[in-house]
Short mmCIF file of C-alpha atoms and ligand atoms in Angstrom, two decimals:
data_model
loop_
_atom_site.label_atom_id
_atom_site.label_comp_id
_atom_site.label_asym_id
_atom_site.label_seq_id
_atom_site.Cartn_x
_atom_site.Cartn_y
_atom_site.Cartn_z
CA MET A 781 10.38 35.11 -66.76
CA ARG A 782 10.17 38.51 -64.75
CA SER A 783 6.63 39.42 -64.18
CA ASN A 784 4.54 42.23 -62.48
CA ASN A 785 2.07 39.47 -61.49
CA ILE A 786 1.27 38.70 -57.79
CA TYR A 787 1.82 34.94 -57.14
CA LEU A 788 -0.47 33.79 -54.36
CA ASP A 789 -0.44 30.19 -55.13
CA TYR A 790 2.35 28.74 -53.11
CA ASN A 791 0.48 25.55 -52.18
CA ALA A 792 0.46 24.72 -55.98
CA THR A 793 4.29 25.09 -56.12
CA THR A 794 7.15 27.23 -54.98
CA PRO A 795 10.08 28.73 -56.85
CA LEU A 796 13.66 27.29 -55.96
CA ALA A 797 15.11 29.16 -53.09
CA PRO A 798 18.13 31.13 -54.35
CA GLU A 799 20.44 29.12 -52.17
CA VAL A 800 19.08 25.97 -54.03
CA VAL A 801 19.77 27.71 -57.33
CA ASP A 802 23.26 28.42 -56.26
CA CYS A 803 23.55 24.81 -55.05
CA LEU A 804 22.42 23.51 -58.47
CA ARG A 805 24.73 25.90 -60.32
CA GLU A 806 27.75 24.53 -58.36
CA VAL A 807 26.77 20.88 -58.39
CA ASN A 808 25.52 20.31 -62.02
CA PRO A 809 29.06 21.01 -63.91
CA HIS A 810 31.21 19.44 -61.09
CA TYR A 811 29.31 16.53 -59.39
CA TRP A 812 28.14 14.56 -62.50
CA GLY A 813 29.87 11.30 -61.74
CA ASN A 814 27.77 8.06 -61.21
CA PRO A 815 27.25 7.87 -57.50
CA SER A 816 27.82 4.03 -57.73
CA SER A 817 31.17 4.32 -59.37
CA PRO A 818 33.88 3.27 -57.06
CA TYR A 819 36.42 5.84 -57.86
CA LEU A 820 36.68 9.39 -56.51
CA ARG A 821 34.38 11.14 -59.09
CA GLY A 822 31.53 8.76 -58.14
CA LEU A 823 32.45 8.71 -54.45
CA LEU A 824 32.29 12.51 -54.23
CA VAL A 825 28.71 12.46 -55.63
CA LYS A 826 27.60 9.76 -53.35
CA GLU A 827 28.99 11.84 -50.46
CA LYS A 828 26.91 14.87 -51.46
CA ILE A 829 23.79 12.67 -51.77
CA GLU A 830 24.24 11.17 -48.38
CA GLU A 831 24.62 14.66 -47.04
CA ALA A 832 21.30 15.65 -48.56
CA ARG A 833 19.78 12.54 -47.17
CA THR A 834 20.96 13.47 -43.64
CA ASN A 835 19.42 16.90 -44.06
CA ILE A 836 16.18 15.52 -45.04
CA ALA A 837 16.04 13.03 -42.16
CA LYS A 838 16.71 15.91 -39.71
CA LEU A 839 13.96 17.95 -41.09
CA VAL A 840 11.36 15.20 -40.45
CA GLY A 841 12.78 14.44 -37.05
CA THR A 842 14.64 11.00 -37.55
CA PRO A 843 18.34 10.36 -36.77
CA HIS A 844 18.15 7.63 -39.25
CA SER A 845 19.14 8.91 -42.61
CA GLU A 846 18.76 5.41 -44.13
CA ASP A 847 15.02 5.89 -43.57
CA ILE A 848 14.96 8.58 -46.32
CA ILE A 849 14.32 7.04 -49.88
CA PHE A 850 14.67 9.47 -52.85
CA THR A 851 11.87 9.39 -55.38
CA SER A 852 10.70 11.40 -58.19
CA GLY A 853 8.19 13.22 -56.15
CA GLY A 854 5.05 13.06 -53.98
CA THR A 855 3.06 10.91 -56.41
CA GLU A 856 5.67 8.24 -56.65
CA SER A 857 6.06 8.18 -52.93
CA ASN A 858 2.32 8.11 -52.27
CA ASN A 859 2.01 5.17 -54.90
CA MET A 860 4.88 3.21 -53.59
CA VAL A 861 3.21 3.08 -50.09
CA ILE A 862 -0.36 2.30 -51.38
CA PHE A 863 0.71 -0.49 -53.95
CA GLY A 864 2.82 -2.08 -51.44
CA THR A 865 -0.27 -3.01 -49.28
CA THR A 866 -1.11 -5.89 -51.53
CA LYS A 867 2.37 -7.46 -51.03
CA TYR A 868 2.30 -6.61 -47.19
CA LEU A 869 -0.61 -8.87 -46.39
CA LYS A 870 0.54 -11.54 -48.75
CA GLU A 871 3.92 -11.78 -47.19
CA TRP A 872 2.53 -11.62 -43.64
CA ASN A 873 0.11 -14.45 -44.30
CA GLU A 874 3.04 -16.60 -45.61
CA LYS A 875 4.54 -16.30 -42.06
CA GLN A 876 1.24 -17.16 -40.23
CA LYS A 877 -0.02 -20.39 -38.85
CA SER A 878 -3.41 -18.71 -39.07
CA PRO A 879 -3.40 -16.52 -42.06
CA LEU A 880 -5.99 -13.93 -42.69
CA SER A 881 -8.41 -14.76 -45.44
CA GLY A 882 -9.54 -12.04 -47.81
CA ILE A 883 -7.75 -8.97 -49.31
CA PRO A 884 -6.06 -6.04 -47.64
CA HIS A 885 -8.31 -3.21 -46.25
CA VAL A 886 -7.27 0.37 -46.60
CA ILE A 887 -8.65 3.24 -44.69
CA THR A 888 -8.26 6.91 -46.08
CA THR A 889 -10.31 10.10 -46.00
CA ASN A 890 -12.30 11.89 -48.60
CA VAL A 891 -10.06 14.87 -48.91
CA GLU A 892 -6.95 13.16 -50.11
CA HIS A 893 -4.72 14.36 -53.04
CA ASP A 894 -5.27 12.44 -56.26
CA SER A 895 -1.92 10.65 -55.90
CA VAL A 896 -3.45 8.88 -52.86
CA ILE A 897 -6.98 8.37 -53.61
CA LEU A 898 -6.42 7.39 -57.31
CA PRO A 899 -4.06 4.47 -56.75
CA ILE A 900 -6.45 3.26 -53.84
CA LYS A 901 -9.40 3.41 -56.25
CA ARG A 902 -7.35 1.49 -58.84
CA LEU A 903 -6.35 -1.28 -56.54
CA GLN A 904 -10.11 -1.33 -55.43
CA GLU A 905 -11.38 -1.49 -58.89
CA ASP A 906 -9.06 -4.44 -59.75
CA GLY A 907 -10.40 -6.23 -56.72
CA LEU A 908 -7.12 -6.11 -54.87
CA ILE A 909 -8.03 -4.14 -51.78
CA ASP A 910 -11.13 -3.14 -49.86
CA VAL A 911 -11.42 0.52 -48.96
CA THR A 912 -13.16 2.67 -46.27
CA ILE A 913 -13.02 6.38 -47.17
CA VAL A 914 -13.88 8.27 -43.94
CA PRO A 915 -15.46 11.58 -44.44
CA VAL A 916 -13.97 14.73 -42.64
CA THR A 917 -16.28 16.73 -40.56
CA LYS A 918 -18.21 19.89 -41.85
CA LYS A 919 -15.35 21.78 -40.71
CA GLY A 920 -12.90 19.95 -42.72
CA VAL A 921 -11.08 17.84 -40.25
CA ILE A 922 -11.11 14.02 -39.55
CA VAL A 923 -12.14 12.78 -36.13
CA ALA A 924 -9.78 10.04 -34.95
CA GLU A 925 -12.51 7.84 -33.74
CA ASP A 926 -14.38 7.92 -37.00
CA LEU A 927 -11.16 6.71 -38.67
CA LEU A 928 -10.17 4.01 -36.16
CA SER A 929 -13.76 2.72 -36.07
CA ALA A 930 -13.45 1.63 -39.55
CA VAL A 931 -10.68 -0.70 -38.62
CA ARG A 932 -11.20 -4.48 -39.57
CA PRO A 933 -9.17 -7.66 -39.03
CA ASN A 934 -7.67 -7.17 -42.62
CA THR A 935 -6.94 -3.48 -42.37
CA CYS A 936 -3.25 -3.09 -43.37
CA LEU A 937 -2.92 0.60 -43.96
CA ILE A 938 -4.30 3.93 -42.80
CA THR A 939 -3.23 6.84 -45.03
CA MET A 940 -4.28 10.39 -44.36
CA MET A 941 -2.63 13.76 -45.44
CA MET A 942 -1.02 15.87 -42.87
CA ALA A 943 -2.64 19.10 -44.08
CA ASN A 944 -4.99 19.92 -46.82
CA ASN A 945 -3.63 21.76 -50.01
CA GLU A 946 -6.96 23.48 -50.44
CA THR A 947 -8.42 24.22 -47.17
CA GLY A 948 -5.32 24.40 -45.25
CA VAL A 949 -6.86 22.27 -42.42
CA ILE A 950 -4.24 20.28 -40.34
CA MET A 951 -5.25 16.73 -39.65
CA PRO A 952 -4.83 15.10 -36.19
CA VAL A 953 -1.99 12.84 -37.48
CA ALA A 954 -0.08 12.47 -34.14
CA GLU A 955 -3.42 11.77 -32.21
CA ILE A 956 -4.34 9.00 -34.54
CA GLY A 957 -0.70 7.78 -34.42
CA ARG A 958 -0.86 7.41 -30.54
CA GLN A 959 -4.13 5.69 -30.76
CA LEU A 960 -3.04 3.29 -33.50
CA GLN A 961 0.02 2.27 -31.47
CA ARG A 962 -2.54 0.93 -28.83
CA VAL A 963 -4.83 -0.66 -31.47
CA ASN A 964 -1.70 -2.32 -33.00
CA ARG A 965 -0.56 -3.72 -29.79
CA LYS A 966 -3.72 -5.37 -29.26
CA ARG A 967 -3.97 -6.65 -32.85
CA ILE A 968 -0.56 -8.28 -32.74
CA ALA A 969 -1.45 -10.01 -29.36
CA ASP A 970 -4.64 -11.19 -31.00
CA GLY A 971 -2.62 -12.62 -34.05
CA LEU A 972 -3.68 -9.90 -36.51
CA ILE A 973 -1.53 -7.95 -39.00
CA LYS A 974 -0.14 -4.61 -37.79
CA ILE A 975 -1.81 -1.72 -39.54
CA LEU A 976 0.83 0.52 -41.19
CA TYR A 977 0.40 4.30 -41.07
CA HIS A 978 1.19 6.73 -43.89
CA THR A 979 0.90 10.67 -44.11
CA ASP A 980 1.38 12.79 -47.09
CA ALA A 981 3.07 15.61 -45.50
CA ALA A 982 3.61 17.66 -48.81
CA GLN A 983 1.78 20.83 -47.69
CA ALA A 984 3.11 20.52 -44.19
CA ILE A 985 6.74 20.51 -44.43
CA GLY A 986 8.27 24.00 -44.07
CA LYS A 987 5.02 25.48 -42.81
CA ILE A 988 4.36 23.42 -39.52
CA PRO A 989 6.61 21.18 -37.43
CA VAL A 990 6.96 17.61 -38.94
CA ASP A 991 8.50 15.01 -36.66
CA VAL A 992 8.08 11.40 -37.39
CA GLU A 993 8.64 10.45 -33.63
CA ASP A 994 5.74 12.69 -32.67
CA LEU A 995 3.37 11.57 -35.64
CA LEU A 996 4.26 7.95 -34.96
CA VAL A 997 3.82 7.24 -38.78
CA ASP A 998 5.49 4.28 -40.56
CA TYR A 999 5.84 6.32 -43.88
CA LEU A 1000 5.84 10.06 -44.63
CA THR A 1001 5.82 11.70 -48.06
CA ILE A 1002 8.18 14.65 -48.72
CA VAL A 1003 7.72 16.87 -51.89
CA GLY A 1004 10.44 19.21 -52.71
CA HIS A 1005 8.58 21.81 -54.87
CA LYS A 1006 6.43 22.64 -51.90
CA PHE A 1007 9.29 24.04 -49.77
CA TYR A 1008 11.32 25.88 -52.51
CA GLY A 1009 13.33 22.77 -53.53
CA PRO A 1010 13.53 20.94 -56.85
CA ARG A 1011 10.66 18.82 -58.28
CA ILE A 1012 11.78 15.56 -56.80
CA GLY A 1013 10.75 14.05 -53.55
CA SER A 1014 11.34 11.46 -51.02
CA LEU A 1015 9.61 8.98 -48.70
CA TYR A 1016 10.45 8.44 -45.05
CA VAL A 1017 10.04 4.73 -44.08
CA ARG A 1018 10.50 3.85 -40.51
CA GLY A 1019 13.25 1.09 -40.82
CA PRO A 1020 12.88 0.08 -44.49
CA ASN A 1021 12.33 -3.60 -44.79
CA SER A 1022 13.33 -4.18 -41.17
CA ALA A 1023 10.66 -2.60 -39.03
CA THR A 1024 8.46 -1.37 -41.99
CA PRO A 1025 7.93 -3.20 -45.46
CA ILE A 1026 8.58 -1.17 -48.61
CA TYR A 1027 8.28 -2.53 -52.00
CA PRO A 1028 10.01 -1.30 -55.25
CA MET A 1029 7.59 -0.36 -57.94
CA PHE A 1030 10.19 -1.11 -60.63
CA TYR A 1031 13.44 -2.97 -60.79
CA GLY A 1032 16.93 -2.16 -62.01
CA GLY A 1033 20.24 -1.42 -60.31
CA GLY A 1034 20.82 -1.46 -56.67
CA GLN A 1035 20.33 2.20 -55.81
CA GLU A 1036 18.45 3.11 -52.66
CA ASN A 1037 19.32 -0.52 -51.37
CA GLY A 1038 17.13 -1.77 -54.36
CA ILE A 1039 13.96 -0.11 -53.10
CA ARG A 1040 13.93 2.67 -55.75
CA PRO A 1041 16.53 1.71 -58.54
CA GLY A 1042 17.81 4.04 -61.18
CA THR A 1043 20.84 6.15 -61.34
CA GLU A 1044 20.27 8.91 -58.88
CA ASN A 1045 19.24 12.31 -60.00
CA ALA A 1046 22.21 13.77 -58.14
CA PRO A 1047 21.77 17.46 -58.73
CA MET A 1048 18.32 17.60 -57.87
CA THR A 1049 18.71 15.20 -54.92
CA ILE A 1050 21.44 17.34 -53.56
CA GLY A 1051 19.17 20.53 -54.21
CA LEU A 1052 16.56 18.83 -52.15
CA GLY A 1053 18.91 18.30 -49.39
CA LYS A 1054 19.83 22.09 -49.52
CA ALA A 1055 16.14 22.92 -49.49
CA ALA A 1056 15.61 20.69 -46.38
CA ALA A 1057 18.45 22.28 -44.59
CA LEU A 1058 17.14 25.80 -45.23
CA ALA A 1059 13.55 24.77 -44.28
CA ALA A 1060 14.95 23.70 -40.97
CA GLN A 1061 17.31 26.51 -40.45
CA PHE A 1062 14.84 29.32 -41.06
CA PHE A 1063 11.67 27.44 -39.86
CA ASN A 1064 10.60 29.83 -37.04
CA GLN A 1065 11.32 32.89 -39.14
CA ASN A 1066 9.26 31.59 -42.18
CA GLN A 1067 6.36 30.44 -40.09
CA SER A 1068 6.18 33.90 -38.43
CA LEU A 1069 6.20 35.52 -41.92
CA PHE A 1070 3.46 33.19 -43.16
CA ILE A 1071 1.31 33.96 -40.29
CA CYS A 1072 1.97 37.73 -40.45
CA PHE A 1073 1.34 38.05 -44.03
CA ARG A 1074 -1.66 35.81 -44.11
CA GLU A 1075 -3.35 37.60 -41.22
CA TYR A 1076 -2.57 40.92 -43.08
CA LEU A 1077 -4.20 39.55 -46.28
CA GLU A 1078 -7.36 38.54 -44.39
CA GLU A 1079 -7.36 41.96 -42.59
CA LYS A 1080 -7.23 43.62 -45.99
CA LEU A 1081 -9.82 41.30 -47.56
CA LYS A 1082 -12.16 42.24 -44.75
CA GLU A 1083 -11.44 45.88 -44.99
CA ARG A 1084 -12.06 45.92 -48.69
CA PHE A 1085 -15.05 43.47 -48.93
CA GLY A 1086 -16.50 43.56 -45.54
CA GLU A 1087 -19.03 40.63 -44.88
CA CYS A 1088 -18.85 39.87 -48.59
CA ALA A 1089 -15.33 38.24 -47.73
CA VAL A 1090 -16.18 34.92 -46.18
CA ILE A 1091 -12.86 33.34 -44.99
CA HIS A 1092 -13.39 29.49 -44.38
CA PHE A 1093 -11.82 26.91 -42.05
CA ARG A 1094 -11.06 29.15 -39.18
CA ASP A 1095 -12.60 27.20 -36.26
CA PRO A 1096 -10.61 28.14 -33.10
CA ASP A 1097 -10.32 24.43 -32.31
CA ILE A 1098 -8.94 23.35 -35.69
CA PRO A 1099 -5.38 24.14 -36.64
CA PHE A 1100 -4.67 25.35 -40.04
CA LEU A 1101 -1.73 26.09 -42.30
CA PRO A 1102 -0.29 29.34 -41.46
CA ASN A 1103 0.00 30.37 -45.20
CA THR A 1104 -3.36 29.30 -46.65
CA CYS A 1105 -6.44 31.43 -46.97
CA SER A 1106 -9.51 29.78 -48.49
CA VAL A 1107 -11.90 32.75 -49.09
CA SER A 1108 -15.35 33.38 -50.87
CA LEU A 1109 -15.89 36.83 -52.33
CA LEU A 1110 -19.69 37.05 -52.29
CA THR A 1111 -21.47 39.14 -54.99
CA ASN A 1112 -25.17 39.59 -55.79
CA GLU A 1113 -24.35 38.15 -59.21
CA LYS A 1114 -22.85 35.04 -57.50
CA PHE A 1115 -19.62 35.18 -59.62
CA SER A 1116 -17.56 32.14 -59.13
CA GLY A 1117 -13.95 32.09 -57.86
CA SER A 1118 -12.75 31.23 -61.46
CA ASP A 1119 -14.76 34.17 -62.97
CA ILE A 1120 -13.01 36.52 -60.60
CA LEU A 1121 -9.59 35.16 -60.97
CA ARG A 1122 -9.87 35.15 -64.94
CA LYS A 1123 -10.59 38.96 -64.72
CA CYS A 1124 -7.73 39.67 -62.46
CA HIS A 1125 -4.89 41.48 -64.22
CA ARG A 1126 -2.00 40.55 -61.73
CA VAL A 1127 -3.19 37.90 -59.26
CA GLU A 1128 -2.10 34.33 -59.90
CA ALA A 1129 -4.06 31.97 -57.59
CA SER A 1130 -6.42 29.12 -57.93
CA VAL A 1131 -9.95 27.84 -56.77
CA GLY A 1132 -8.47 24.57 -55.69
CA ALA A 1133 -5.70 22.07 -56.43
CA ALA A 1134 -3.71 22.97 -59.62
CA CYS A 1135 -4.15 19.40 -60.84
CA HIS A 1136 -7.86 19.76 -60.81
CA SER A 1137 -10.14 21.66 -63.20
CA GLN A 1138 -10.53 25.26 -62.15
CA ASP A 1139 -14.00 25.47 -63.95
CA LYS A 1140 -15.96 23.39 -61.34
CA PRO A 1141 -16.21 23.66 -57.64
CA SER A 1142 -13.77 21.53 -55.92
CA ALA A 1143 -15.19 18.28 -54.34
CA ILE A 1144 -12.60 18.86 -51.50
CA LEU A 1145 -14.32 21.96 -50.51
CA SER A 1146 -17.75 20.39 -50.73
CA ASN A 1147 -16.46 17.43 -48.75
CA SER A 1148 -15.00 19.84 -46.20
CA GLY A 1149 -18.35 21.31 -45.62
CA LEU A 1150 -18.83 24.28 -47.85
CA SER A 1151 -22.14 24.65 -49.58
CA PRO A 1152 -22.21 24.43 -53.37
CA GLU A 1153 -22.50 28.08 -53.62
CA LEU A 1154 -19.52 28.84 -51.22
CA ALA A 1155 -17.44 26.14 -52.93
CA ARG A 1156 -18.08 27.78 -56.32
CA SER A 1157 -17.09 31.24 -55.09
CA THR A 1158 -14.12 30.19 -53.23
CA ILE A 1159 -10.47 31.31 -54.06
CA ARG A 1160 -7.47 29.79 -52.59
CA LEU A 1161 -4.79 32.32 -51.75
CA SER A 1162 -1.63 30.89 -50.56
CA ILE A 1163 1.26 32.94 -49.09
CA GLY A 1164 4.93 32.32 -49.73
CA LEU A 1165 8.37 33.50 -48.94
CA LEU A 1166 8.53 36.13 -51.45
CA THR A 1167 5.00 37.62 -50.68
CA SER A 1168 5.25 41.16 -49.61
CA LYS A 1169 2.42 43.50 -47.90
CA SER A 1170 2.51 45.72 -50.97
CA GLU A 1171 1.66 42.69 -53.14
CA ILE A 1172 -1.14 41.92 -50.82
CA ASP A 1173 -2.49 45.42 -51.06
CA ASP A 1174 -2.31 45.24 -54.86
CA ALA A 1175 -3.86 41.84 -55.02
CA VAL A 1176 -6.93 42.83 -52.86
CA GLN A 1177 -7.30 45.73 -55.21
CA ASP A 1178 -6.81 43.56 -58.37
CA LEU A 1179 -9.62 41.13 -56.97
CA ALA A 1180 -11.90 44.20 -56.37
CA ASN A 1181 -11.19 45.41 -59.81
CA ALA A 1182 -12.01 42.01 -61.29
CA ILE A 1183 -15.33 41.98 -59.61
CA ARG A 1184 -16.06 45.51 -61.01
CA ILE A 1185 -15.18 44.35 -64.43
CA LEU A 1186 -17.46 41.44 -64.18
CA LYS A 1187 -20.25 43.61 -62.86
CA ASP A 1188 -19.71 45.99 -65.89
CA GLY A 1189 -20.10 42.96 -68.18
CA LYS A 1190 -16.80 43.55 -69.67
O1 SLP B 1671 -2.86 22.11 -54.40
C1 SLP B 1671 -2.33 22.32 -55.54
O2 SLP B 1671 -2.56 23.38 -56.28
C2 SLP B 1671 -1.32 21.27 -56.15
C3 SLP B 1671 -1.32 20.04 -55.42
SE1 SLP B 1671 0.15 18.93 -56.09
#
């Protein structure tokens, strides 16, 4: 689909990188064998898959490619971690002289993606886990002490996204990882269960450094379609079923060491590995582009709308994604972000996560400190590798034109 539209919703999804398209074009007709087959046709596919696994491992900073498990995407990866919590405590208790009574306790934040918070709420409603949802500050960031002060004897999992898809705020994952190591050392000495640590890095990969040895996480979610790769994903597990438990969500063949059975989606898996290699190879160049164009966008918004353009989540002490601009375009008529986007002729953007309704203010923005009026008027503009300065100029004009159309009542 060739379009004159201006795509500024790269946090929703990204197109395949041209090199990934080329990779798929080559792989699809030639590497179709079953990777589990013992003959050459299968072995060649297996080899390509393991090459992809190695590239993804390198992208997230681990030398252990066996720590990368391919999944269908971020939702499956997140669910696999969360649903495993119930088995984790049960298995741990079976090995203890003094097992813990009660059910597992999970700690998370109030700005998580639905693929984290909804499985948590499901397990909670089924009476299988206790949950503490820790609020972020009015600047949209979690405070390490607030999260760790929620720890209880039965706490089994802390899960917190690395960067928020709507606000762009980057969470202190590494800081919490360091403090949690200290907490766990004491817990283990006191005969308590180790707290496992997960981050959903969907919005971070390709935009900011992601290094599991810096973050000290046990699990990390990887999502291909956020960094110009195919719509599959993977889950980093620190030593799967040796150092860190991970439990299958379904059963079948022995693929992925039985952790994620099913004949491998070889073309997409190999494509994901290609996207990972590109994200690593061009990281500095891409990050500089994001910063340059997002700053240009914000400069043009201010030039065109003055003080009526309120750019959120820009506290000097709180890091944010280089490509994300959360902005309210204030009008006397109090037009919503959705109203304005609907009247745009070319801009493709959103007021919040694509998987949420665009017709009501985002709870994530409200939880992150925006007033109902500001949340309602917010538009999320997210820069990508195909964004150009001329597109930004045209996008700002399109937004201004949309507001004029609304004012004219058309
Ligand atoms: O933030 C979005 O738009 C989609 C999250 Se999958």
